[in-house]
């Protein structure tokens, strides 16, 4: 076995191979490394910090539960993103079927554990308020996009993935990814114009 500190230095794919053999330290390293990004993707898909945290936990739970299905040599990030998107889609289907889960003390979307972009200090209070309102509007619009568009846009803009990585995660062609992102951006732009 290896030291936990050494695990932090290993590439994702090697850690995933170790996880597939049941190595908890490797799993913990992957969770620490990717939790913030997975949470961000879930938040952009759901629009709720509490739901996003639940979905992020479910993503890592499923990753561990299905660890033996990881194929050596496969890009770990694409595999993780596919699990994350599937968890979010399953949650959305449940919400449509059963209605939303109401939680006491649910976090306001604007505070979302630092997910909302912080305002530059150089802006005056009025400009900061305008930027904050724009960010909230865009976040709200993104949660209303059709699921295929939202998933592609969130993975590109908020997840920082390349078109190829998104295509791998969503199991579609690069052309389809580009089309979905373009359509999502057009819809966001049109919604923003309608609000003015």
JSON list of C-alpha atoms in Angstrom, two decimals:
[
{"chain": "A", "resi": 1, "resn": "UNK", "atom": "CA", "xyz": [0.00, 0.00, 0.00]},
{"chain": "A", "resi": 2, "resn": "UNK", "atom": "CA", "xyz": [1.13, 3.61, -0.33]},
{"chain": "A", "resi": 3, "resn": "UNK", "atom": "CA", "xyz": [0.99, 6.71, 1.81]},
{"chain": "A", "resi": 4, "resn": "UNK", "atom": "CA", "xyz": [-2.12, 8.92, 1.64]},
{"chain": "A", "resi": 5, "resn": "UNK", "atom": "CA", "xyz": [0.15, 11.88, 0.82]},
{"chain": "A", "resi": 6, "resn": "UNK", "atom": "CA", "xyz": [1.53, 9.98, -2.17]},
{"chain": "A", "resi": 7, "resn": "UNK", "atom": "CA", "xyz": [-2.03, 9.43, -3.42]},
{"chain": "A", "resi": 8, "resn": "UNK", "atom": "CA", "xyz": [-2.44, 13.18, -3.80]},
{"chain": "A", "resi": 9, "resn": "UNK", "atom": "CA", "xyz": [0.37, 13.12, -6.38]},
{"chain": "A", "resi": 10, "resn": "UNK", "atom": "CA", "xyz": [-1.07, 10.34, -8.53]},
{"chain": "A", "resi": 11, "resn": "UNK", "atom": "CA", "xyz": [-3.04, 11.14, -11.70]},
{"chain": "A", "resi": 12, "resn": "UNK", "atom": "CA", "xyz": [-6.81, 10.61, -11.59]},
{"chain": "A", "resi": 13, "resn": "UNK", "atom": "CA", "xyz": [-6.67, 7.51, -13.78]},
{"chain": "A", "resi": 14, "resn": "UNK", "atom": "CA", "xyz": [-4.21, 5.73, -11.45]},
{"chain": "A", "resi": 15, "resn": "UNK", "atom": "CA", "xyz": [-6.30, 6.66, -8.43]},
{"chain": "A", "resi": 16, "resn": "UNK", "atom": "CA", "xyz": [-9.42, 5.36, -10.21]},
{"chain": "A", "resi": 17, "resn": "UNK", "atom": "CA", "xyz": [-7.63, 2.06, -10.89]},
{"chain": "A", "resi": 18, "resn": "UNK", "atom": "CA", "xyz": [-6.83, 1.82, -7.18]},
{"chain": "A", "resi": 19, "resn": "UNK", "atom": "CA", "xyz": [-10.42, 2.71, -6.27]},
{"chain": "A", "resi": 20, "resn": "UNK", "atom": "CA", "xyz": [-11.67, -0.05, -8.59]},
{"chain": "A", "resi": 21, "resn": "UNK", "atom": "CA", "xyz": [-9.66, -2.44, -6.39]},
{"chain": "A", "resi": 22, "resn": "UNK", "atom": "CA", "xyz": [-11.37, -1.06, -3.26]},
{"chain": "A", "resi": 23, "resn": "UNK", "atom": "CA", "xyz": [-8.73, 1.42, -2.08]},
{"chain": "A", "resi": 24, "resn": "UNK", "atom": "CA", "xyz": [-10.49, 3.92, 0.22]},
{"chain": "A", "resi": 25, "resn": "UNK", "atom": "CA", "xyz": [-7.51, 6.30, 0.49]},
{"chain": "A", "resi": 26, "resn": "UNK", "atom": "CA", "xyz": [-7.47, 6.67, -3.30]},
{"chain": "A", "resi": 27, "resn": "UNK", "atom": "CA", "xyz": [-11.22, 7.28, -3.25]},
{"chain": "A", "resi": 28, "resn": "UNK", "atom": "CA", "xyz": [-10.84, 9.96, -0.57]},
{"chain": "A", "resi": 29, "resn": "UNK", "atom": "CA", "xyz": [-8.16, 11.65, -2.69]},
{"chain": "A", "resi": 30, "resn": "UNK", "atom": "CA", "xyz": [-10.45, 11.72, -5.73]},
{"chain": "A", "resi": 31, "resn": "UNK", "atom": "CA", "xyz": [-13.32, 13.14, -3.65]},
{"chain": "A", "resi": 32, "resn": "UNK", "atom": "CA", "xyz": [-11.10, 15.90, -2.24]},
{"chain": "A", "resi": 33, "resn": "UNK", "atom": "CA", "xyz": [-9.74, 16.67, -5.70]},
{"chain": "A", "resi": 34, "resn": "UNK", "atom": "CA", "xyz": [-13.09, 16.80, -7.54]},
{"chain": "A", "resi": 35, "resn": "UNK", "atom": "CA", "xyz": [-15.78, 17.66, -4.96]},
{"chain": "A", "resi": 36, "resn": "UNK", "atom": "CA", "xyz": [-15.83, 21.40, -5.63]},
{"chain": "A", "resi": 37, "resn": "UNK", "atom": "CA", "xyz": [-16.14, 20.94, -9.42]},
{"chain": "A", "resi": 38, "resn": "UNK", "atom": "CA", "xyz": [-18.83, 18.24, -9.06]},
{"chain": "A", "resi": 39, "resn": "UNK", "atom": "CA", "xyz": [-20.76, 20.45, -6.63]},
{"chain": "A", "resi": 40, "resn": "UNK", "atom": "CA", "xyz": [-20.52, 23.36, -9.07]},
{"chain": "A", "resi": 41, "resn": "UNK", "atom": "CA", "xyz": [-21.87, 21.24, -11.93]},
{"chain": "A", "resi": 42, "resn": "UNK", "atom": "CA", "xyz": [-24.71, 19.94, -9.74]},
{"chain": "A", "resi": 43, "resn": "UNK", "atom": "CA", "xyz": [-25.52, 23.47, -8.57]},
{"chain": "A", "resi": 44, "resn": "UNK", "atom": "CA", "xyz": [-25.72, 24.73, -12.13]},
{"chain": "A", "resi": 45, "resn": "UNK", "atom": "CA", "xyz": [-27.98, 21.81, -13.04]},
{"chain": "A", "resi": 46, "resn": "UNK", "atom": "CA", "xyz": [-30.32, 22.17, -10.04]},
{"chain": "A", "resi": 47, "resn": "UNK", "atom": "CA", "xyz": [-30.13, 25.82, -8.98]},
{"chain": "A", "resi": 48, "resn": "UNK", "atom": "CA", "xyz": [-30.18, 24.78, -5.33]},
{"chain": "A", "resi": 49, "resn": "UNK", "atom": "CA", "xyz": [-27.14, 24.58, -3.05]},
{"chain": "A", "resi": 50, "resn": "UNK", "atom": "CA", "xyz": [-28.76, 21.93, -0.83]},
{"chain": "A", "resi": 51, "resn": "UNK", "atom": "CA", "xyz": [-29.80, 19.77, -3.78]},
{"chain": "A", "resi": 52, "resn": "UNK", "atom": "CA", "xyz": [-26.38, 20.25, -5.35]},
{"chain": "A", "resi": 53, "resn": "UNK", "atom": "CA", "xyz": [-24.66, 18.99, -2.20]},
{"chain": "A", "resi": 54, "resn": "UNK", "atom": "CA", "xyz": [-27.00, 15.99, -2.12]},
{"chain": "A", "resi": 55, "resn": "UNK", "atom": "CA", "xyz": [-26.33, 15.30, -5.81]},
{"chain": "A", "resi": 56, "resn": "UNK", "atom": "CA", "xyz": [-22.56, 15.66, -5.34]},
{"chain": "A", "resi": 57, "resn": "UNK", "atom": "CA", "xyz": [-22.65, 13.15, -2.48]},
{"chain": "A", "resi": 58, "resn": "UNK", "atom": "CA", "xyz": [-24.79, 10.80, -4.57]},
{"chain": "A", "resi": 59, "resn": "UNK", "atom": "CA", "xyz": [-22.31, 11.16, -7.46]},
{"chain": "A", "resi": 60, "resn": "UNK", "atom": "CA", "xyz": [-19.40, 10.02, -5.30]},
{"chain": "A", "resi": 61, "resn": "UNK", "atom": "CA", "xyz": [-21.51, 7.30, -3.70]},
{"chain": "A", "resi": 62, "resn": "UNK", "atom": "CA", "xyz": [-22.36, 5.90, -7.15]},
{"chain": "A", "resi": 63, "resn": "UNK", "atom": "CA", "xyz": [-18.75, 6.23, -8.25]},
{"chain": "A", "resi": 64, "resn": "UNK", "atom": "CA", "xyz": [-17.67, 4.05, -5.33]},
{"chain": "A", "resi": 65, "resn": "UNK", "atom": "CA", "xyz": [-20.57, 1.62, -5.68]},
{"chain": "A", "resi": 66, "resn": "UNK", "atom": "CA", "xyz": [-19.77, 1.11, -9.39]},
{"chain": "A", "resi": 67, "resn": "UNK", "atom": "CA", "xyz": [-15.99, 1.37, -8.97]},
{"chain": "A", "resi": 68, "resn": "UNK", "atom": "CA", "xyz": [-15.40, -2.04, -10.53]},
{"chain": "A", "resi": 69, "resn": "UNK", "atom": "CA", "xyz": [-16.95, -0.84, -13.81]},
{"chain": "A", "resi": 70, "resn": "UNK", "atom": "CA", "xyz": [-14.17, 1.73, -14.31]},
{"chain": "A", "resi": 71, "resn": "UNK", "atom": "CA", "xyz": [-12.24, 0.73, -17.43]},
{"chain": "A", "resi": 72, "resn": "UNK", "atom": "CA", "xyz": [-8.49, 1.09, -17.07]},
{"chain": "A", "resi": 73, "resn": "UNK", "atom": "CA", "xyz": [-7.22, 3.74, -19.46]},
{"chain": "A", "resi": 74, "resn": "UNK", "atom": "CA", "xyz": [-10.55, 5.56, -19.67]},
{"chain": "A", "resi": 75, "resn": "UNK", "atom": "CA", "xyz": [-10.41, 9.25, -18.85]},
{"chain": "A", "resi": 76, "resn": "UNK", "atom": "CA", "xyz": [-11.55, 9.47, -15.24]},
{"chain": "A", "resi": 77, "resn": "UNK", "atom": "CA", "xyz": [-12.93, 13.00, -15.52]},
{"chain": "A", "resi": 78, "resn": "UNK", "atom": "CA", "xyz": [-15.27, 11.99, -18.36]},
{"chain": "A", "resi": 79, "resn": "UNK", "atom": "CA", "xyz": [-16.45, 8.96, -16.35]},
{"chain": "A", "resi": 80, "resn": "UNK", "atom": "CA", "xyz": [-17.06, 11.07, -13.24]},
{"chain": "A", "resi": 81, "resn": "UNK", "atom": "CA", "xyz": [-18.88, 13.76, -15.24]},
{"chain": "A", "resi": 82, "resn": "UNK", "atom": "CA", "xyz": [-21.13, 11.14, -16.83]},
{"chain": "A", "resi": 83, "resn": "UNK", "atom": "CA", "xyz": [-22.03, 9.82, -13.37]},
{"chain": "A", "resi": 84, "resn": "UNK", "atom": "CA", "xyz": [-22.67, 13.38, -12.16]},
{"chain": "A", "resi": 85, "resn": "UNK", "atom": "CA", "xyz": [-24.93, 14.24, -15.10]},
{"chain": "A", "resi": 86, "resn": "UNK", "atom": "CA", "xyz": [-26.83, 10.96, -14.69]},
{"chain": "A", "resi": 87, "resn": "UNK", "atom": "CA", "xyz": [-27.40, 11.68, -10.99]},
{"chain": "A", "resi": 88, "resn": "UNK", "atom": "CA", "xyz": [-28.73, 15.16, -11.82]},
{"chain": "A", "resi": 89, "resn": "UNK", "atom": "CA", "xyz": [-30.98, 13.83, -14.59]},
{"chain": "A", "resi": 90, "resn": "UNK", "atom": "CA", "xyz": [-32.35, 11.12, -12.30]},
{"chain": "A", "resi": 91, "resn": "UNK", "atom": "CA", "xyz": [-33.06, 13.77, -9.66]},
{"chain": "A", "resi": 92, "resn": "UNK", "atom": "CA", "xyz": [-34.87, 15.96, -12.20]},
{"chain": "A", "resi": 93, "resn": "UNK", "atom": "CA", "xyz": [-37.02, 13.03, -13.30]},
{"chain": "A", "resi": 94, "resn": "UNK", "atom": "CA", "xyz": [-37.88, 12.33, -9.65]},
{"chain": "A", "resi": 95, "resn": "UNK", "atom": "CA", "xyz": [-38.78, 16.00, -9.09]},
{"chain": "A", "resi": 96, "resn": "UNK", "atom": "CA", "xyz": [-41.03, 16.02, -12.18]},
{"chain": "A", "resi": 97, "resn": "UNK", "atom": "CA", "xyz": [-42.71, 12.81, -11.05]},
{"chain": "A", "resi": 98, "resn": "UNK", "atom": "CA", "xyz": [-43.04, 13.49, -7.31]},
{"chain": "A", "resi": 99, "resn": "UNK", "atom": "CA", "xyz": [-42.55, 17.24, -6.95]},
{"chain": "A", "resi": 100, "resn": "UNK", "atom": "CA", "xyz": [-39.66, 19.10, -5.34]},
{"chain": "A", "resi": 101, "resn": "UNK", "atom": "CA", "xyz": [-38.31, 18.17, -1.94]},
{"chain": "A", "resi": 102, "resn": "UNK", "atom": "CA", "xyz": [-38.85, 21.01, 0.54]},
{"chain": "A", "resi": 103, "resn": "UNK", "atom": "CA", "xyz": [-36.07, 21.37, 3.10]},
{"chain": "A", "resi": 104, "resn": "UNK", "atom": "CA", "xyz": [-36.09, 23.50, 6.21]},
{"chain": "A", "resi": 105, "resn": "UNK", "atom": "CA", "xyz": [-33.30, 26.03, 6.20]},
{"chain": "A", "resi": 106, "resn": "UNK", "atom": "CA", "xyz": [-32.57, 25.63, 2.50]},
{"chain": "A", "resi": 107, "resn": "UNK", "atom": "CA", "xyz": [-29.76, 27.93, 1.39]},
{"chain": "A", "resi": 108, "resn": "UNK", "atom": "CA", "xyz": [-30.67, 30.84, -0.84]},
{"chain": "A", "resi": 109, "resn": "UNK", "atom": "CA", "xyz": [-29.35, 30.34, -4.37]},
{"chain": "A", "resi": 110, "resn": "UNK", "atom": "CA", "xyz": [-27.41, 33.59, -4.28]},
{"chain": "A", "resi": 111, "resn": "UNK", "atom": "CA", "xyz": [-25.29, 32.47, -1.34]},
{"chain": "A", "resi": 112, "resn": "UNK", "atom": "CA", "xyz": [-24.72, 28.92, -2.64]},
{"chain": "A", "resi": 113, "resn": "UNK", "atom": "CA", "xyz": [-21.50, 28.22, -0.79]},
{"chain": "A", "resi": 114, "resn": "UNK", "atom": "CA", "xyz": [-19.43, 30.61, -2.81]},
{"chain": "A", "resi": 115, "resn": "UNK", "atom": "CA", "xyz": [-20.73, 29.47, -6.17]},
{"chain": "A", "resi": 116, "resn": "UNK", "atom": "CA", "xyz": [-22.03, 32.89, -7.15]},
{"chain": "A", "resi": 117, "resn": "UNK", "atom": "CA", "xyz": [-19.17, 34.86, -8.60]},
{"chain": "A", "resi": 118, "resn": "UNK", "atom": "CA", "xyz": [-17.77, 37.31, -6.09]},
{"chain": "A", "resi": 119, "resn": "UNK", "atom": "CA", "xyz": [-17.98, 40.96, -7.03]},
{"chain": "A", "resi": 120, "resn": "UNK", "atom": "CA", "xyz": [-14.78, 42.86, -7.76]},
{"chain": "A", "resi": 121, "resn": "UNK", "atom": "CA", "xyz": [-13.99, 45.36, -4.99]},
{"chain": "A", "resi": 122, "resn": "UNK", "atom": "CA", "xyz": [-13.37, 48.08, -7.56]},
{"chain": "A", "resi": 123, "resn": "UNK", "atom": "CA", "xyz": [-17.06, 48.31, -8.49]},
{"chain": "A", "resi": 124, "resn": "UNK", "atom": "CA", "xyz": [-19.28, 50.81, -6.76]},
{"chain": "A", "resi": 125, "resn": "UNK", "atom": "CA", "xyz": [-22.21, 49.40, -4.75]},
{"chain": "A", "resi": 126, "resn": "UNK", "atom": "CA", "xyz": [-24.74, 50.08, -7.50]},
{"chain": "A", "resi": 127, "resn": "UNK", "atom": "CA", "xyz": [-22.61, 48.33, -10.13]},
{"chain": "A", "resi": 128, "resn": "UNK", "atom": "CA", "xyz": [-22.02, 45.40, -7.77]},
{"chain": "A", "resi": 129, "resn": "UNK", "atom": "CA", "xyz": [-25.76, 45.06, -7.24]},
{"chain": "A", "resi": 130, "resn": "UNK", "atom": "CA", "xyz": [-26.27, 45.04, -11.01]},
{"chain": "A", "resi": 131, "resn": "UNK", "atom": "CA", "xyz": [-23.64, 42.36, -11.52]},
{"chain": "A", "resi": 132, "resn": "UNK", "atom": "CA", "xyz": [-25.11, 40.24, -8.71]},
{"chain": "A", "resi": 133, "resn": "UNK", "atom": "CA", "xyz": [-28.58, 40.54, -10.22]},
{"chain": "A", "resi": 134, "resn": "UNK", "atom": "CA", "xyz": [-27.25, 39.55, -13.66]},
{"chain": "A", "resi": 135, "resn": "UNK", "atom": "CA", "xyz": [-25.51, 36.50, -12.19]},
{"chain": "A", "resi": 136, "resn": "UNK", "atom": "CA", "xyz": [-28.71, 35.42, -10.41]},
{"chain": "A", "resi": 137, "resn": "UNK", "atom": "CA", "xyz": [-30.70, 35.92, -13.62]},
{"chain": "A", "resi": 138, "resn": "UNK", "atom": "CA", "xyz": [-28.29, 33.82, -15.67]},
{"chain": "A", "resi": 139, "resn": "UNK", "atom": "CA", "xyz": [-28.24, 31.08, -13.02]},
{"chain": "A", "resi": 140, "resn": "UNK", "atom": "CA", "xyz": [-32.03, 31.01, -12.97]},
{"chain": "A", "resi": 141, "resn": "UNK", "atom": "CA", "xyz": [-32.24, 30.91, -16.78]},
{"chain": "A", "resi": 142, "resn": "UNK", "atom": "CA", "xyz": [-29.70, 28.07, -16.98]},
{"chain": "A", "resi": 143, "resn": "UNK", "atom": "CA", "xyz": [-31.85, 25.92, -14.66]},
{"chain": "A", "resi": 144, "resn": "UNK", "atom": "CA", "xyz": [-34.80, 26.33, -17.07]},
{"chain": "A", "resi": 145, "resn": "UNK", "atom": "CA", "xyz": [-32.94, 25.22, -20.20]},
{"chain": "A", "resi": 146, "resn": "UNK", "atom": "CA", "xyz": [-33.82, 21.84, -21.71]},
{"chain": "A", "resi": 147, "resn": "UNK", "atom": "CA", "xyz": [-31.72, 19.21, -19.97]},
{"chain": "A", "resi": 148, "resn": "UNK", "atom": "CA", "xyz": [-29.44, 18.30, -22.92]},
{"chain": "A", "resi": 149, "resn": "UNK", "atom": "CA", "xyz": [-28.59, 21.98, -23.49]},
{"chain": "A", "resi": 150, "resn": "UNK", "atom": "CA", "xyz": [-28.12, 22.69, -19.79]},
{"chain": "A", "resi": 151, "resn": "UNK", "atom": "CA", "xyz": [-25.83, 19.68, -19.26]},
{"chain": "A", "resi": 152, "resn": "UNK", "atom": "CA", "xyz": [-23.57, 20.63, -22.18]},
{"chain": "A", "resi": 153, "resn": "UNK", "atom": "CA", "xyz": [-23.45, 24.32, -21.22]},
{"chain": "A", "resi": 154, "resn": "UNK", "atom": "CA", "xyz": [-22.76, 23.63, -17.54]},
{"chain": "A", "resi": 155, "resn": "UNK", "atom": "CA", "xyz": [-19.95, 21.20, -18.34]},
{"chain": "A", "resi": 156, "resn": "UNK", "atom": "CA", "xyz": [-18.37, 23.69, -20.76]},
{"chain": "A", "resi": 157, "resn": "UNK", "atom": "CA", "xyz": [-18.78, 27.00, -18.94]},
{"chain": "A", "resi": 158, "resn": "UNK", "atom": "CA", "xyz": [-18.78, 25.98, -15.28]},
{"chain": "A", "resi": 159, "resn": "UNK", "atom": "CA", "xyz": [-16.94, 22.65, -15.53]},
{"chain": "A", "resi": 160, "resn": "UNK", "atom": "CA", "xyz": [-14.26, 23.94, -17.90]},
{"chain": "A", "resi": 161, "resn": "UNK", "atom": "CA", "xyz": [-14.37, 20.81, -20.06]},
{"chain": "A", "resi": 162, "resn": "UNK", "atom": "CA", "xyz": [-13.32, 20.65, -23.70]},
{"chain": "A", "resi": 163, "resn": "UNK", "atom": "CA", "xyz": [-15.85, 19.70, -26.38]},
{"chain": "A", "resi": 164, "resn": "UNK", "atom": "CA", "xyz": [-14.28, 16.23, -26.56]},
{"chain": "A", "resi": 165, "resn": "UNK", "atom": "CA", "xyz": [-14.54, 15.76, -22.79]},
{"chain": "A", "resi": 166, "resn": "UNK", "atom": "CA", "xyz": [-18.19, 16.82, -22.87]},
{"chain": "A", "resi": 167, "resn": "UNK", "atom": "CA", "xyz": [-18.88, 14.47, -25.78]},
{"chain": "A", "resi": 168, "resn": "UNK", "atom": "CA", "xyz": [-17.31, 11.63, -23.80]},
{"chain": "A", "resi": 169, "resn": "UNK", "atom": "CA", "xyz": [-19.27, 12.51, -20.65]},
{"chain": "A", "resi": 170, "resn": "UNK", "atom": "CA", "xyz": [-22.61, 12.85, -22.46]},
{"chain": "A", "resi": 171, "resn": "UNK", "atom": "CA", "xyz": [-21.92, 10.00, -24.87]},
{"chain": "A", "resi": 172, "resn": "UNK", "atom": "CA", "xyz": [-22.62, 12.02, -28.01]},
{"chain": "A", "resi": 173, "resn": "UNK", "atom": "CA", "xyz": [-20.64, 13.54, -30.88]},
{"chain": "A", "resi": 174, "resn": "UNK", "atom": "CA", "xyz": [-18.62, 16.74, -30.68]},
{"chain": "A", "resi": 175, "resn": "UNK", "atom": "CA", "xyz": [-20.96, 18.29, -33.26]},
{"chain": "A", "resi": 176, "resn": "UNK", "atom": "CA", "xyz": [-23.94, 17.56, -31.04]},
{"chain": "A", "resi": 177, "resn": "UNK", "atom": "CA", "xyz": [-22.14, 19.11, -28.06]},
{"chain": "A", "resi": 178, "resn": "UNK", "atom": "CA", "xyz": [-21.32, 22.26, -30.05]},
{"chain": "A", "resi": 179, "resn": "UNK", "atom": "CA", "xyz": [-24.90, 22.52, -31.27]},
{"chain": "A", "resi": 180, "resn": "UNK", "atom": "CA", "xyz": [-26.35, 22.10, -27.77]},
{"chain": "A", "resi": 181, "resn": "UNK", "atom": "CA", "xyz": [-24.01, 24.71, -26.30]},
{"chain": "A", "resi": 182, "resn": "UNK", "atom": "CA", "xyz": [-24.80, 27.16, -29.08]},
{"chain": "A", "resi": 183, "resn": "UNK", "atom": "CA", "xyz": [-28.55, 26.67, -28.65]},
{"chain": "A", "resi": 184, "resn": "UNK", "atom": "CA", "xyz": [-28.22, 27.04, -24.88]},
{"chain": "A", "resi": 185, "resn": "UNK", "atom": "CA", "xyz": [-26.32, 30.31, -25.26]},
{"chain": "A", "resi": 186, "resn": "UNK", "atom": "CA", "xyz": [-28.92, 31.63, -27.71]},
{"chain": "A", "resi": 187, "resn": "UNK", "atom": "CA", "xyz": [-31.73, 30.76, -25.29]},
{"chain": "A", "resi": 188, "resn": "UNK", "atom": "CA", "xyz": [-29.92, 32.44, -22.37]},
{"chain": "A", "resi": 189, "resn": "UNK", "atom": "CA", "xyz": [-29.30, 35.53, -24.50]},
{"chain": "A", "resi": 190, "resn": "UNK", "atom": "CA", "xyz": [-32.96, 35.64, -25.61]},
{"chain": "A", "resi": 191, "resn": "UNK", "atom": "CA", "xyz": [-34.22, 35.26, -22.02]},
{"chain": "A", "resi": 192, "resn": "UNK", "atom": "CA", "xyz": [-31.95, 38.11, -20.91]},
{"chain": "A", "resi": 193, "resn": "UNK", "atom": "CA", "xyz": [-33.23, 40.33, -23.74]},
{"chain": "A", "resi": 194, "resn": "UNK", "atom": "CA", "xyz": [-36.82, 39.54, -22.74]},
{"chain": "A", "resi": 195, "resn": "UNK", "atom": "CA", "xyz": [-36.08, 40.61, -19.16]},
{"chain": "A", "resi": 196, "resn": "UNK", "atom": "CA", "xyz": [-34.83, 44.04, -20.19]}
]
